[in-house]
Amino acid sequence: MDEMIKPLPRDRKPRRRPRTPNPEVRSRLLVAAGELINEEGMPQLRVDRIAERAGLSVGTFYLYFDGKADLFANLVVELTGRLRRRLRSAYEQGTTTAERLERALDAYLDFVESNEKGFVYFRDSGTVHTTVGSLNAWAFGQYAEDLRPLLEEGMERGEILREDPELVAQALLGLMQHLAGFWVENRDHISRSDVKRMLVAVGTRSLQP
Amino acid sequence: MDEMIKPLPRDRKPRRRPRTPNPEVRSRLLVAAGELINEEGMPQLRVDRIAERAGLSVGTFYLYFDGKADLFANLVVELTGRLRRRLRSAYEQGTTTAERLERALDAYLDFVESNEKGFVYFRDSGTVHTTVGSLNAWAFGQYAEDLRPLLEEGMERGEILREDPELVAQALLGLMQHLAGFWVENRDHISRSDVKRMLVAVGTRSLQP
């Protein structure tokens, strides 16, 4: 990860830092927090329980993170990187633009399914203002950066509609995120296959040259 | 307005209420808050400045609202109702489904343009949990309720793709909200007409029967 994204600072005393930060300890704290969010949701998240789950002390937690907001921003950055790698690898498989996009859609829905509570909370966390602006807009920008070259290639090959690739990327990503969120909040009457079929139908049609 | 939507209560003393609430006073406070949000953004919003702008005392403010969060929830409910009426009236004009949707899109973009800062803040405010759940999901539900019959009519007439009208409505609304948000945050290189052209192109194609 080449960026250190931090929530914008509030007035507080500078905190202690580990002399030699241990990436394994940091990662254990992030994994523990991710698990607890998915089991119980973000509002229930408590620092002492994260430390307990990670088998570390609360003091150690505060050597690595300023608190819940800082930890959450770091977790989002980590999960964004992970999803980005999965989407990129989906783009590399398949030959036509349509095939690649369908594989990416599957990878996205898999990810949402295994991080459901965190996903919903994150979708609603645009108000976490960090050194890179709103985290949500930042993550969209990251995904759009990877999707753009794929779309440009499809446009050059005449496979898809010639339009501003930045806007097309945002349109596809926005559509995918919104319907995925609607799905996880309406599982009682909407299935993953309903949402996937709909996204493929709408996506395919909307990209017609 | 037939609903009284409140943020979920925290522990606090019950507050005083006006003996005979005056809708005109309540409305003046909401209008003042809406203006201040659009001028300066939500984080800058202060109760004393809302009262000042409305020509009322801080004490009067607290007779009508518990604080900023309560006021904001009420403002969102009011603005949702206002946008809903504009969209409904757009649906009533025009004959084909495509015409009606294009008019609604114009009404939506007008609304976003005149409430820009509030719109961005609201888009990111899904974490405001109220007695009707997340305010953002609630507002989407309201707009979808009005859009659905229009889509069902279009499907019956064979003008648009036959699919689950609830999902189609969510897809169109999600797409519109996402691209409108992307537009207002990227005004330096994206114009309203770019976004409108894109939404019409994608919307028209994606609804093809």
Short mmCIF file of C-alpha atoms in Angstrom, two decimals:
data_model
loop_
_atom_site.label_atom_id
_atom_site.label_comp_id
_atom_site.label_asym_id
_atom_site.label_seq_id
_atom_site.Cartn_x
_atom_site.Cartn_y
_atom_site.Cartn_z
CA MET A 1 0.00 0.00 0.00
CA ASP A 2 1.57 3.25 -1.07
CA GLU A 3 -0.76 5.66 0.71
CA MET A 4 -1.20 6.45 4.36
CA ILE A 5 -4.76 7.62 4.64
CA LYS A 6 -5.79 9.17 7.95
CA PRO A 7 -9.03 10.66 9.20
CA LEU A 8 -8.57 14.42 9.50
CA PRO A 9 -7.06 15.13 12.91
CA ARG A 10 -9.02 16.48 15.83
CA ASP A 11 -7.32 18.31 18.69
CA ARG A 12 -5.59 15.68 20.75
CA LYS A 13 -2.27 14.86 22.32
CA PRO A 14 0.18 13.16 20.01
CA ARG A 15 -0.04 9.44 20.74
CA ARG A 16 2.73 6.96 21.35
CA ARG A 17 3.86 4.96 18.33
CA PRO A 18 5.59 1.59 18.32
CA ARG A 19 9.35 2.01 17.89
CA THR A 20 9.38 -0.72 15.27
CA PRO A 21 5.83 -1.18 13.91
CA ASN A 22 5.00 -4.82 13.30
CA PRO A 23 2.88 -5.28 10.14
CA GLU A 24 1.66 -8.63 11.43
CA VAL A 25 0.26 -7.04 14.61
CA ARG A 26 -1.42 -4.28 12.59
CA SER A 27 -2.93 -6.87 10.27
CA ARG A 28 -4.23 -8.99 13.18
CA LEU A 29 -6.06 -5.93 14.54
CA LEU A 30 -7.59 -5.16 11.13
CA VAL A 31 -8.69 -8.77 10.60
CA ALA A 32 -10.25 -8.91 14.08
CA ALA A 33 -12.12 -5.64 13.46
CA GLY A 34 -13.35 -6.85 10.06
CA GLU A 35 -14.69 -10.06 11.62
CA LEU A 36 -16.44 -8.24 14.45
CA ILE A 37 -18.05 -5.74 12.06
CA ASN A 38 -19.38 -8.59 9.94
CA GLU A 39 -20.71 -10.44 12.95
CA GLU A 40 -22.22 -7.56 14.88
CA GLY A 41 -22.12 -4.41 12.78
CA MET A 42 -20.08 -1.26 13.14
CA PRO A 43 -22.02 0.53 15.90
CA GLN A 44 -21.29 -2.41 18.25
CA LEU A 45 -17.57 -2.34 17.56
CA ARG A 46 -15.49 -1.76 20.72
CA VAL A 47 -11.75 -1.32 20.97
CA ASP A 48 -11.40 -3.72 23.92
CA ARG A 49 -13.19 -6.46 21.98
CA ILE A 50 -11.01 -5.93 18.89
CA ALA A 51 -7.90 -6.24 21.05
CA GLU A 52 -9.31 -9.33 22.78
CA ARG A 53 -10.17 -11.03 19.48
CA ALA A 54 -6.69 -10.25 18.14
CA GLY A 55 -5.11 -11.62 21.35
CA LEU A 56 -3.50 -8.24 22.08
CA SER A 57 -3.86 -5.56 24.73
CA VAL A 58 -5.85 -2.35 24.39
CA GLY A 59 -2.56 -0.50 24.85
CA THR A 60 -1.16 -2.24 21.78
CA PHE A 61 -4.26 -1.27 19.81
CA TYR A 62 -3.60 2.40 20.55
CA LEU A 63 0.01 2.06 19.44
CA TYR A 64 -1.31 1.26 15.96
CA PHE A 65 -4.56 3.22 15.66
CA ASP A 66 -5.90 6.47 17.12
CA GLY A 67 -9.28 4.88 17.74
CA LYS A 68 -12.27 3.38 15.94
CA ALA A 69 -12.45 5.99 13.17
CA ASP A 70 -8.76 5.62 12.35
CA LEU A 71 -8.98 1.84 12.39
CA PHE A 72 -12.06 1.97 10.15
CA ALA A 73 -10.38 4.23 7.60
CA ASN A 74 -7.42 1.83 7.49
CA LEU A 75 -9.71 -1.16 7.14
CA VAL A 76 -11.52 0.47 4.21
CA VAL A 77 -8.19 1.19 2.50
CA GLU A 78 -7.14 -2.43 3.00
CA LEU A 79 -10.45 -3.88 1.77
CA THR A 80 -10.49 -1.51 -1.22
CA GLY A 81 -7.05 -2.80 -2.18
CA ARG A 82 -8.21 -6.39 -1.83
CA LEU A 83 -11.35 -5.88 -3.93
CA ARG A 84 -9.35 -3.95 -6.49
CA ARG A 85 -6.97 -6.89 -6.94
CA ARG A 86 -9.90 -9.27 -7.38
CA LEU A 87 -11.57 -7.02 -9.95
CA ARG A 88 -8.33 -6.55 -11.86
CA SER A 89 -7.78 -10.27 -12.02
CA ALA A 90 -11.37 -10.70 -13.30
CA TYR A 91 -10.68 -8.10 -16.02
CA GLU A 92 -7.70 -10.17 -17.15
CA GLN A 93 -9.80 -13.25 -17.70
CA GLY A 94 -12.28 -13.57 -20.56
CA THR A 95 -11.83 -12.14 -24.02
CA THR A 96 -14.78 -9.87 -24.82
CA THR A 97 -15.55 -6.79 -22.75
CA ALA A 98 -18.91 -8.34 -21.80
CA GLU A 99 -17.23 -11.51 -20.47
CA ARG A 100 -14.72 -9.54 -18.45
CA LEU A 101 -17.39 -7.35 -16.94
CA GLU A 102 -19.50 -10.35 -16.01
CA ARG A 103 -16.55 -11.96 -14.21
CA ALA A 104 -15.90 -8.70 -12.39
CA LEU A 105 -19.57 -8.55 -11.39
CA ASP A 106 -19.29 -12.04 -9.86
CA ALA A 107 -16.14 -11.06 -7.99
CA TYR A 108 -17.90 -7.94 -6.70
CA LEU A 109 -21.00 -9.81 -5.52
CA ASP A 110 -18.78 -12.46 -3.82
CA PHE A 111 -16.98 -9.70 -1.99
CA VAL A 112 -20.19 -7.97 -0.91
CA GLU A 113 -21.61 -11.29 0.28
CA SER A 114 -18.60 -12.06 2.47
CA ASN A 115 -18.35 -8.53 3.90
CA GLU A 116 -22.02 -7.67 4.06
CA LYS A 117 -22.31 -5.58 7.22
CA GLY A 118 -19.04 -3.82 6.56
CA PHE A 119 -20.15 -3.11 2.99
CA VAL A 120 -23.40 -1.46 4.07
CA TYR A 121 -21.66 0.56 6.73
CA PHE A 122 -18.97 1.63 4.31
CA ARG A 123 -21.46 2.63 1.64
CA ASP A 124 -22.93 4.98 4.22
CA SER A 125 -19.57 6.23 5.49
CA GLY A 126 -18.84 8.84 2.83
CA THR A 127 -18.87 11.33 5.70
CA VAL A 128 -15.59 9.86 6.98
CA HIS A 129 -13.43 12.72 5.78
CA THR A 130 -9.81 11.77 5.43
CA THR A 131 -6.62 13.19 4.01
CA VAL A 132 -7.84 11.94 0.58
CA GLY A 133 -11.34 13.45 0.95
CA SER A 134 -14.46 11.32 1.37
CA LEU A 135 -13.41 7.68 1.58
CA ASN A 136 -16.31 6.55 -0.55
CA ALA A 137 -15.48 8.88 -3.46
CA TRP A 138 -11.83 7.87 -3.12
CA ALA A 139 -12.64 4.15 -3.38
CA PHE A 140 -14.87 4.77 -6.44
CA GLY A 141 -11.98 6.64 -8.02
CA GLN A 142 -9.69 3.66 -7.43
CA TYR A 143 -12.06 1.19 -9.05
CA ALA A 144 -12.78 3.56 -11.93
CA GLU A 145 -9.06 3.88 -12.64
CA ASP A 146 -8.83 0.13 -13.29
CA LEU A 147 -12.09 -0.11 -15.22
CA ARG A 148 -11.33 2.73 -17.60
CA PRO A 149 -8.64 1.03 -19.74
CA LEU A 150 -10.91 -1.99 -20.16
CA LEU A 151 -13.74 0.24 -21.38
CA GLU A 152 -11.44 2.18 -23.69
CA GLU A 153 -10.29 -1.08 -25.24
CA GLY A 154 -13.92 -2.17 -25.71
CA MET A 155 -14.73 1.18 -27.32
CA GLU A 156 -11.81 0.91 -29.71
CA ARG A 157 -12.86 -2.58 -30.71
CA GLY A 158 -16.39 -1.24 -31.31
CA GLU A 159 -17.79 -3.64 -28.72
CA ILE A 160 -19.36 -0.95 -26.57
CA LEU A 161 -20.86 2.52 -26.74
CA ARG A 162 -18.35 5.29 -27.39
CA GLU A 163 -18.78 7.72 -24.52
CA ASP A 164 -16.59 9.43 -21.92
CA PRO A 165 -14.93 6.36 -20.32
CA GLU A 166 -14.72 8.08 -16.94
CA LEU A 167 -18.49 8.63 -16.87
CA VAL A 168 -19.21 5.13 -18.18
CA ALA A 169 -16.98 3.65 -15.46
CA GLN A 170 -18.73 5.70 -12.78
CA ALA A 171 -22.15 4.73 -14.17
CA LEU A 172 -21.35 0.99 -14.04
CA LEU A 173 -19.77 1.17 -10.61
CA GLY A 174 -22.56 3.32 -9.17
CA LEU A 175 -25.21 0.98 -10.56
CA MET A 176 -23.41 -2.08 -9.19
CA GLN A 177 -22.93 -0.59 -5.73
CA HIS A 178 -26.48 0.66 -5.48
CA LEU A 179 -28.14 -2.59 -6.53
CA ALA A 180 -25.79 -4.66 -4.34
CA GLY A 181 -26.76 -2.49 -1.37
CA PHE A 182 -30.45 -2.81 -2.21
CA TRP A 183 -30.01 -6.57 -2.43
CA VAL A 184 -28.33 -7.06 0.97
CA GLU A 185 -30.97 -4.89 2.61
CA ASN A 186 -33.84 -6.77 0.93
CA ARG A 187 -32.72 -10.38 1.09
CA ASP A 188 -36.20 -11.45 2.12
CA HIS A 189 -37.53 -10.93 -1.40
CA ILE A 190 -34.49 -10.34 -3.64
CA SER A 191 -31.92 -13.00 -4.44
CA ARG A 192 -28.36 -12.66 -5.65
CA SER A 193 -29.37 -14.17 -8.99
CA ASP A 194 -32.17 -11.58 -9.42
CA VAL A 195 -29.66 -8.80 -8.91
CA LYS A 196 -27.05 -10.38 -11.12
CA ARG A 197 -29.51 -11.00 -13.96
CA MET A 198 -30.72 -7.42 -13.70
CA LEU A 199 -27.21 -5.96 -13.70
CA VAL A 200 -26.19 -8.07 -16.69
CA ALA A 201 -29.37 -7.10 -18.59
CA VAL A 202 -29.06 -3.41 -17.82
CA GLY A 203 -25.27 -3.37 -18.23
CA THR A 204 -25.31 -5.19 -21.56
CA ARG A 205 -28.04 -2.99 -22.98
CA SER A 206 -26.62 0.25 -21.68
CA LEU A 207 -23.22 -0.44 -23.25
CA GLN A 208 -24.60 -1.29 -26.70
CA PRO A 209 -22.68 0.60 -29.36
CA MET B 1 -46.59 15.25 5.71
CA ASP B 2 -48.05 12.14 7.31
CA GLU B 3 -44.94 10.84 9.03
CA MET B 4 -42.99 12.08 12.00
CA ILE B 5 -39.49 10.80 11.43
CA LYS B 6 -37.07 11.20 14.34
CA PRO B 7 -33.44 10.24 14.82
CA LEU B 8 -33.28 7.34 17.28
CA PRO B 9 -33.25 8.79 20.79
CA ARG B 10 -30.16 9.00 22.95
CA ASP B 11 -30.39 9.27 26.72
CA ARG B 12 -31.45 12.79 27.49
CA LYS B 13 -33.96 14.71 29.50
CA PRO B 14 -37.32 15.18 27.80
CA ARG B 15 -37.29 18.64 26.24
CA ARG B 16 -39.88 21.36 26.42
CA ARG B 17 -42.34 21.51 23.54
CA PRO B 18 -44.30 24.52 22.37
CA ARG B 19 -47.84 24.43 23.74
CA THR B 20 -49.23 25.26 20.33
CA PRO B 21 -46.59 24.46 17.68
CA ASN B 22 -46.51 27.04 14.90
CA PRO B 23 -45.86 25.44 11.49
CA GLU B 24 -44.68 28.77 10.13
CA VAL B 25 -41.94 29.00 12.81
CA ARG B 26 -40.87 25.40 12.17
CA SER B 27 -40.72 26.10 8.44
CA ARG B 28 -38.65 29.30 8.94
CA LEU B 29 -36.07 27.27 10.89
CA LEU B 30 -35.92 24.59 8.18
CA VAL B 31 -35.57 27.14 5.39
CA ALA B 32 -32.80 28.98 7.29
CA ALA B 33 -30.93 25.70 7.88
CA GLY B 34 -31.28 24.68 4.22
CA GLU B 35 -29.87 28.04 3.10
CA LEU B 36 -26.93 27.86 5.52
CA ILE B 37 -26.09 24.29 4.49
CA ASN B 38 -26.06 25.32 0.83
CA GLU B 39 -23.90 28.34 1.54
CA GLU B 40 -21.41 26.83 3.95
CA GLY B 41 -21.93 23.08 4.15
CA MET B 42 -23.29 20.92 6.93
CA PRO B 43 -20.20 20.69 9.17
CA GLN B 44 -20.30 24.48 9.64
CA LEU B 45 -23.97 24.51 10.60
CA ARG B 46 -24.56 26.00 14.06
CA VAL B 47 -27.81 26.23 15.94
CA ASP B 48 -27.26 29.86 16.94
CA ARG B 49 -26.73 30.89 13.32
CA ILE B 50 -29.85 29.02 12.17
CA ALA B 51 -31.89 30.84 14.83
CA GLU B 52 -30.30 34.17 13.86
CA ARG B 53 -31.02 33.67 10.15
CA ALA B 54 -34.61 32.73 10.95
CA GLY B 55 -34.96 35.81 13.19
CA LEU B 56 -35.74 33.62 16.21
CA SER B 57 -34.04 32.79 19.50
CA VAL B 58 -31.97 29.69 20.22
CA GLY B 59 -34.57 28.80 22.87
CA THR B 60 -37.26 28.76 20.19
CA PHE B 61 -35.09 26.49 18.03
CA TYR B 62 -34.96 23.94 20.84
CA LEU B 63 -38.73 24.06 21.26
CA TYR B 64 -38.99 22.67 17.72
CA PHE B 65 -35.90 20.48 17.29
CA ASP B 66 -33.71 18.41 19.63
CA GLY B 67 -30.57 19.65 17.90
CA LYS B 68 -28.75 19.54 14.58
CA ALA B 69 -29.36 15.84 13.89
CA ASP B 70 -33.08 16.15 14.50
CA LEU B 71 -33.32 19.28 12.38
CA PHE B 72 -31.37 17.58 9.58
CA ALA B 73 -33.64 14.52 9.60
CA ASN B 74 -36.66 16.84 9.36
CA LEU B 75 -35.07 18.83 6.57
CA VAL B 76 -34.38 15.66 4.58
CA VAL B 77 -37.99 14.55 5.00
CA GLU B 78 -39.20 17.95 3.81
CA LEU B 79 -36.83 18.07 0.81
CA THR B 80 -37.67 14.48 -0.12
CA GLY B 81 -41.34 15.43 -0.20
CA ARG B 82 -40.58 18.48 -2.34
CA LEU B 83 -38.46 16.52 -4.86
CA ARG B 84 -41.07 13.78 -4.93
CA ARG B 85 -43.77 16.26 -5.94
CA ARG B 86 -41.56 17.65 -8.71
CA LEU B 87 -40.76 14.18 -10.03
CA ARG B 88 -44.40 13.13 -9.93
CA SER B 89 -45.41 16.20 -11.86
CA ALA B 90 -42.70 15.41 -14.45
CA TYR B 91 -44.09 11.87 -14.80
CA GLU B 92 -47.49 13.34 -15.60
CA GLN B 93 -46.14 15.34 -18.51
CA GLY B 94 -45.07 13.76 -21.79
CA THR B 95 -46.64 10.71 -23.38
CA THR B 96 -43.99 8.05 -23.89
CA THR B 97 -42.10 6.52 -20.97
CA ALA B 98 -38.86 7.91 -22.40
CA GLU B 99 -40.26 11.46 -22.50
CA ARG B 100 -41.53 11.23 -18.95
CA LEU B 101 -38.22 9.91 -17.67
CA GLU B 102 -36.31 12.64 -19.44
CA ARG B 103 -38.48 15.31 -17.84
CA ALA B 104 -37.97 13.69 -14.45
CA LEU B 105 -34.22 13.67 -15.05
CA ASP B 106 -34.29 17.42 -15.72
CA ALA B 107 -36.33 18.01 -12.57
CA TYR B 108 -33.84 15.91 -10.60
CA LEU B 109 -30.78 17.74 -11.95
CA ASP B 110 -32.46 21.12 -11.27
CA PHE B 111 -33.05 20.05 -7.71
CA VAL B 112 -29.49 18.82 -7.22
CA GLU B 113 -28.14 22.04 -8.68
CA SER B 114 -30.11 24.23 -6.32
CA ASN B 115 -29.36 22.13 -3.23
CA GLU B 116 -25.85 21.07 -4.07
CA LYS B 117 -24.10 21.01 -0.70
CA GLY B 118 -27.14 19.58 1.05
CA PHE B 119 -27.42 16.92 -1.65
CA VAL B 120 -23.83 15.74 -1.22
CA TYR B 121 -24.13 15.72 2.53
CA PHE B 122 -27.40 13.85 2.37
CA ARG B 123 -26.04 11.27 -0.04
CA ASP B 124 -23.41 10.54 2.59
CA SER B 125 -25.80 10.63 5.53
CA GLY B 126 -27.23 7.11 5.29
CA THR B 127 -25.76 6.58 8.75
CA VAL B 128 -28.42 8.90 10.18
CA HIS B 129 -30.53 6.14 11.71
CA THR B 130 -34.08 7.18 12.32
CA THR B 131 -37.36 5.60 13.28
CA VAL B 132 -37.75 4.63 9.58
CA GLY B 133 -34.23 3.13 9.32
CA SER B 134 -31.48 4.76 7.24
CA LEU B 135 -32.80 8.03 5.82
CA ASN B 136 -31.13 7.45 2.49
CA ALA B 137 -32.74 4.04 1.92
CA TRP B 138 -36.06 5.50 3.06
CA ALA B 139 -35.87 8.34 0.51
CA PHE B 140 -34.96 5.90 -2.29
CA GLY B 141 -37.99 3.85 -1.31
CA GLN B 142 -40.21 6.92 -1.62
CA TYR B 143 -38.97 7.81 -5.09
CA ALA B 144 -39.15 4.16 -6.22
CA GLU B 145 -42.79 3.96 -5.11
CA ASP B 146 -43.70 6.76 -7.54
CA LEU B 147 -41.52 5.51 -10.39
CA ARG B 148 -42.78 1.94 -10.30
CA PRO B 149 -46.27 2.51 -11.78
CA LEU B 150 -44.76 4.52 -14.62
CA LEU B 151 -42.38 1.65 -15.40
CA GLU B 152 -45.16 -0.93 -15.15
CA GLU B 153 -47.20 1.07 -17.64
CA GLY B 154 -44.20 1.27 -20.00
CA MET B 155 -43.68 -2.49 -19.69
CA GLU B 156 -47.33 -3.19 -20.46
CA ARG B 157 -47.18 -0.98 -23.52
CA GLY B 158 -44.02 -2.86 -24.61
CA GLU B 159 -42.02 0.37 -24.55
CA ILE B 160 -39.43 -0.87 -22.08
CA LEU B 161 -37.70 -4.04 -20.90
CA ARG B 162 -39.93 -6.36 -18.89
CA GLU B 163 -38.11 -6.89 -15.59
CA ASP B 164 -38.88 -6.62 -11.88
CA PRO B 165 -40.14 -3.00 -11.73
CA GLU B 166 -38.79 -2.55 -8.19
CA LEU B 167 -35.26 -3.42 -9.32
CA VAL B 168 -35.55 -1.32 -12.49
CA ALA B 169 -36.69 1.66 -10.41
CA GLN B 170 -33.79 1.20 -7.97
CA ALA B 171 -31.35 0.84 -10.87
CA LEU B 172 -32.49 4.10 -12.52
CA LEU B 173 -32.55 6.02 -9.24
CA GLY B 174 -29.18 4.67 -8.10
CA LEU B 175 -27.61 5.53 -11.44
CA MET B 176 -29.06 9.02 -11.40
CA GLN B 177 -27.97 9.74 -7.83
CA HIS B 178 -24.48 8.41 -8.35
CA LEU B 179 -23.79 10.34 -11.55
CA ALA B 180 -25.33 13.51 -10.15
CA GLY B 181 -23.01 13.23 -7.14
CA PHE B 182 -20.03 12.58 -9.37
CA TRP B 183 -20.97 15.64 -11.42
CA VAL B 184 -21.23 18.08 -8.52
CA GLU B 185 -17.90 16.88 -7.13
CA ASN B 186 -16.17 17.17 -10.53
CA ARG B 187 -17.59 20.37 -11.95
CA ASP B 188 -14.13 21.41 -13.11
CA HIS B 189 -14.23 18.89 -15.97
CA ILE B 190 -17.80 17.55 -16.13
CA SER B 191 -20.80 19.64 -17.15
CA ARG B 192 -24.46 19.15 -16.49
CA SER B 193 -25.05 18.44 -20.17
CA ASP B 194 -22.34 15.71 -20.16
CA VAL B 195 -24.09 13.99 -17.28
CA LYS B 196 -27.53 14.42 -18.78
CA ARG B 197 -26.46 13.08 -22.19
CA MET B 198 -24.81 10.11 -20.52
CA LEU B 199 -27.84 9.34 -18.35
CA VAL B 200 -30.20 9.57 -21.32
CA ALA B 201 -27.92 7.34 -23.43
CA VAL B 202 -27.44 4.74 -20.73
CA GLY B 203 -31.06 4.95 -19.52
CA THR B 204 -32.55 4.63 -23.01
CA ARG B 205 -30.35 1.69 -23.92
CA SER B 206 -30.74 -0.11 -20.63
CA LEU B 207 -34.53 0.02 -20.85
CA GLN B 208 -34.72 -1.31 -24.40
CA PRO B 209 -37.30 -4.10 -24.59
#
